[in-house]
Amino acid sequence: MYRLIETLKSIDGIIQNFAYHQARANSSSAKLNHINFKLNLIDIILPDEYKSGIVKIRVTYSDFIESIQFEHYKLRQINSFRFVYDDEIDYSHKYSDRNKLDFLYSQRLECDDIIIVKNGKLTDSYYANLVFLKDNKYFTPDRPLLNGTKRQKLIEMGIIHPVNINISNYQDFDSVTIINSVIELFDVEPVRISKIQDK
């Protein structure tokens, strides 16, 4: 039985984009654990101390919800990225086991975050999807490690566009930022492409 997680965002007690998290949890459970697990909003009851402000909610589940953790979220700015390379990594589902990602993150040296390169293609950062900027348009790698809920929503809205971004063409873009379930587009100041460091 695989142990999985969903990380959700609450603003003043209202959980955001829940339908996307529900759909991913249901799909991952069917594919990995061969069960019809349903993540229900009614299962996530915010304690009073977490009913205001921005709250990060971490739901750990397998064939049942194992734990729900809450924390007030504080945004961390990213000023630099380093490329790290791994052609074997698989994070196509939101596994609770992040040991391989942790190992890659440890290779960032003095940089704030990493950009994971798999088979020559740029994929994701340590904990977020990537969004590249060019001529006031927004693009995301078409082969992410994980199709994040925020990424999927912004694609469906026509705000970001999946394209092939690889180690030989990434310099065609101007800058890069990150998104995930708690980080909105442009919460994090974009980093100039020239500031990405290689090994």
Short mmCIF file of C-alpha atoms in Angstrom, two decimals:
data_model
loop_
_atom_site.label_atom_id
_atom_site.label_comp_id
_atom_site.label_asym_id
_atom_site.label_seq_id
_atom_site.Cartn_x
_atom_site.Cartn_y
_atom_site.Cartn_z
CA MET A 1 0.00 0.00 0.00
CA TYR A 2 1.52 3.33 -1.08
CA ARG A 3 1.49 6.25 1.34
CA LEU A 4 0.57 9.50 -0.42
CA ILE A 5 0.07 13.14 0.50
CA GLU A 6 -2.01 16.08 -0.58
CA THR A 7 -0.89 19.57 0.39
CA LEU A 8 -3.74 22.06 0.41
CA LYS A 9 -4.07 25.78 1.03
CA SER A 10 -6.66 27.44 3.22
CA ILE A 11 -7.35 31.18 3.20
CA ASP A 12 -9.33 32.39 6.20
CA GLY A 13 -10.76 28.94 6.73
CA ILE A 14 -11.69 28.27 3.09
CA ILE A 15 -9.80 25.44 1.36
CA GLN A 16 -8.68 26.39 -2.14
CA ASN A 17 -8.98 24.34 -5.34
CA PHE A 18 -10.24 21.31 -3.42
CA ALA A 19 -11.75 19.62 -6.48
CA TYR A 20 -8.28 19.33 -8.06
CA HIS A 21 -6.84 17.72 -4.93
CA GLN A 22 -9.79 15.38 -4.66
CA ALA A 23 -9.42 14.31 -8.30
CA ARG A 24 -5.68 13.64 -7.91
CA ALA A 25 -6.10 11.69 -4.67
CA ASN A 26 -8.84 9.57 -6.22
CA SER A 27 -6.78 8.93 -9.37
CA SER A 28 -3.55 8.11 -7.52
CA SER A 29 -5.38 5.73 -5.17
CA ALA A 30 -6.94 3.89 -8.07
CA LYS A 31 -3.65 3.56 -9.99
CA LEU A 32 -1.30 2.76 -7.11
CA ASN A 33 -3.37 1.19 -4.37
CA HIS A 34 -6.16 -0.21 -6.56
CA ILE A 35 -8.85 1.18 -4.31
CA ASN A 36 -11.66 3.68 -4.68
CA PHE A 37 -10.38 6.09 -2.03
CA LYS A 38 -12.30 9.36 -1.79
CA LEU A 39 -10.73 12.47 -0.31
CA ASN A 40 -13.67 14.40 1.10
CA LEU A 41 -13.73 18.02 2.19
CA ILE A 42 -15.73 17.02 5.25
CA ASP A 43 -12.72 15.03 6.50
CA ILE A 44 -10.61 18.19 6.82
CA ILE A 45 -11.77 20.20 9.81
CA LEU A 46 -9.61 23.22 10.59
CA PRO A 47 -8.94 23.88 14.28
CA ASP A 48 -9.99 27.37 15.39
CA GLU A 49 -6.38 28.61 15.52
CA TYR A 50 -6.02 27.87 11.78
CA LYS A 51 -9.23 29.52 10.56
CA SER A 52 -7.56 32.82 9.69
CA GLY A 53 -4.71 33.70 7.37
CA ILE A 54 -2.95 31.37 4.95
CA VAL A 55 -2.65 27.82 6.24
CA LYS A 56 -0.84 24.86 4.72
CA ILE A 57 -2.63 21.55 5.22
CA ARG A 58 -0.81 18.26 4.76
CA VAL A 59 -3.02 15.19 4.41
CA THR A 60 -1.22 11.82 4.55
CA TYR A 61 -3.24 8.86 3.35
CA SER A 62 -3.07 5.30 2.03
CA ASP A 63 -6.34 3.39 2.10
CA PHE A 64 -7.47 5.81 4.81
CA ILE A 65 -6.45 9.24 6.07
CA GLU A 66 -3.49 8.63 8.37
CA SER A 67 -2.85 12.19 9.53
CA ILE A 68 -3.74 15.82 8.89
CA GLN A 69 -1.23 18.52 9.81
CA PHE A 70 -1.78 22.28 9.83
CA GLU A 71 0.70 25.14 9.84
CA HIS A 72 0.51 28.86 9.22
CA TYR A 73 2.28 29.42 5.92
CA LYS A 74 5.16 31.84 5.46
CA LEU A 75 6.37 32.41 1.92
CA ARG A 76 10.06 31.88 1.25
CA GLN A 77 11.59 33.89 -1.56
CA ILE A 78 13.84 32.16 -4.11
CA ASN A 79 16.77 34.14 -5.49
CA SER A 80 18.80 31.41 -7.18
CA PHE A 81 18.52 27.94 -8.70
CA ARG A 82 21.02 25.18 -9.44
CA PHE A 83 20.56 22.44 -12.00
CA VAL A 84 20.70 18.90 -10.62
CA TYR A 85 20.56 15.83 -12.85
CA ASP A 86 18.74 12.53 -12.38
CA ASP A 87 17.49 10.42 -15.29
CA GLU A 88 15.82 7.80 -13.08
CA ILE A 89 13.76 9.83 -10.63
CA ASP A 90 10.02 9.16 -10.55
CA TYR A 91 7.62 11.42 -8.67
CA SER A 92 4.60 11.04 -10.93
CA HIS A 93 2.38 10.73 -7.85
CA LYS A 94 2.60 12.75 -4.65
CA TYR A 95 4.37 10.11 -2.59
CA SER A 96 5.05 10.80 1.08
CA ASP A 97 8.55 9.33 0.53
CA ARG A 98 10.63 12.27 -0.74
CA ASN A 99 14.06 10.83 0.02
CA LYS A 100 15.28 11.06 -3.57
CA LEU A 101 14.07 14.65 -3.83
CA ASP A 102 15.73 15.45 -0.51
CA PHE A 103 19.01 14.03 -1.81
CA LEU A 104 18.83 16.18 -4.96
CA TYR A 105 17.96 19.24 -2.88
CA SER A 106 21.08 18.66 -0.78
CA GLN A 107 23.13 19.30 -3.94
CA ARG A 108 21.97 22.92 -4.26
CA LEU A 109 25.13 24.20 -2.50
CA GLU A 110 24.72 27.97 -1.97
CA CYS A 111 21.57 28.24 -4.10
CA ASP A 112 18.06 28.56 -2.69
CA ASP A 113 16.44 25.84 -4.78
CA ILE A 114 17.06 23.31 -7.53
CA ILE A 115 15.80 22.65 -11.04
CA ILE A 116 15.71 18.92 -11.70
CA VAL A 117 16.84 17.84 -15.17
CA LYS A 118 15.70 14.40 -16.33
CA ASN A 119 16.88 13.03 -19.68
CA GLY A 120 17.84 16.54 -20.75
CA LYS A 121 14.43 18.04 -19.93
CA LEU A 122 13.74 20.58 -17.22
CA THR A 123 11.05 19.25 -14.91
CA ASP A 124 10.35 20.77 -11.47
CA SER A 125 12.00 22.42 -8.51
CA TYR A 126 12.33 20.70 -5.13
CA TYR A 127 8.73 21.33 -4.06
CA ALA A 128 7.06 23.20 -6.92
CA ASN A 129 6.32 23.34 -10.63
CA LEU A 130 8.26 25.76 -12.80
CA VAL A 131 6.87 28.68 -14.82
CA PHE A 132 9.11 30.35 -17.40
CA LEU A 133 8.52 33.88 -18.70
CA LYS A 134 9.14 35.20 -22.19
CA ASP A 135 7.64 38.28 -23.88
CA ASN A 136 5.00 38.59 -21.12
CA LYS A 137 3.81 35.03 -21.72
CA TYR A 138 4.04 32.11 -19.30
CA PHE A 139 5.24 28.60 -20.05
CA THR A 140 5.72 25.42 -18.04
CA PRO A 141 7.73 22.29 -18.85
CA ASP A 142 5.58 19.72 -20.63
CA ARG A 143 7.24 16.85 -18.71
CA PRO A 144 7.05 17.79 -15.00
CA LEU A 145 7.85 15.21 -12.38
CA LEU A 146 4.44 15.91 -10.87
CA ASN A 147 1.46 17.56 -12.50
CA GLY A 148 0.61 19.95 -9.68
CA THR A 149 -2.95 21.05 -8.96
CA LYS A 150 -2.11 24.74 -9.43
CA ARG A 151 -0.26 23.95 -12.66
CA GLN A 152 -3.25 22.03 -14.01
CA LYS A 153 -5.68 24.80 -13.09
CA LEU A 154 -3.56 27.52 -14.75
CA ILE A 155 -3.20 25.39 -17.89
CA GLU A 156 -6.97 24.91 -18.08
CA MET A 157 -7.44 28.66 -17.62
CA GLY A 158 -5.05 29.32 -20.53
CA ILE A 159 -2.66 31.33 -18.33
CA ILE A 160 0.37 29.04 -18.66
CA HIS A 161 1.26 26.86 -21.63
CA PRO A 162 3.10 23.50 -21.56
CA VAL A 163 6.11 23.45 -23.91
CA ASN A 164 9.28 21.44 -24.33
CA ILE A 165 11.93 23.11 -22.15
CA ASN A 166 15.26 21.36 -22.13
CA ILE A 167 18.87 21.97 -21.24
CA SER A 168 19.62 23.32 -24.71
CA ASN A 169 16.75 25.81 -25.09
CA TYR A 170 16.00 27.10 -21.58
CA GLN A 171 18.11 30.19 -22.27
CA ASP A 172 15.48 31.28 -24.80
CA PHE A 173 13.37 32.38 -21.81
CA ASP A 174 13.82 35.49 -19.70
CA SER A 175 13.18 34.26 -16.17
CA VAL A 176 11.65 31.49 -14.07
CA THR A 177 9.42 31.30 -11.01
CA ILE A 178 7.59 28.56 -9.10
CA ILE A 179 4.01 27.59 -8.28
CA ASN A 180 2.41 24.95 -6.11
CA SER A 181 -0.77 24.46 -4.14
CA VAL A 182 0.12 27.24 -1.71
CA ILE A 183 2.29 29.46 -3.95
CA GLU A 184 0.42 31.59 -6.47
CA LEU A 185 1.88 32.78 -9.75
CA PHE A 186 4.28 35.65 -8.94
CA ASP A 187 4.16 35.17 -5.18
CA VAL A 188 7.84 34.39 -5.74
CA GLU A 189 9.86 37.00 -7.62
CA PRO A 190 11.07 35.54 -10.95
CA VAL A 191 14.76 34.66 -11.19
CA ARG A 192 16.67 35.71 -14.28
CA ILE A 193 17.68 32.75 -16.46
CA SER A 194 21.30 33.93 -16.35
CA LYS A 195 21.33 33.33 -12.57
CA ILE A 196 20.65 29.60 -12.85
CA GLN A 197 23.83 27.78 -11.88
CA ASP A 198 25.05 24.52 -13.31
CA LYS A 199 27.15 21.87 -11.65
#
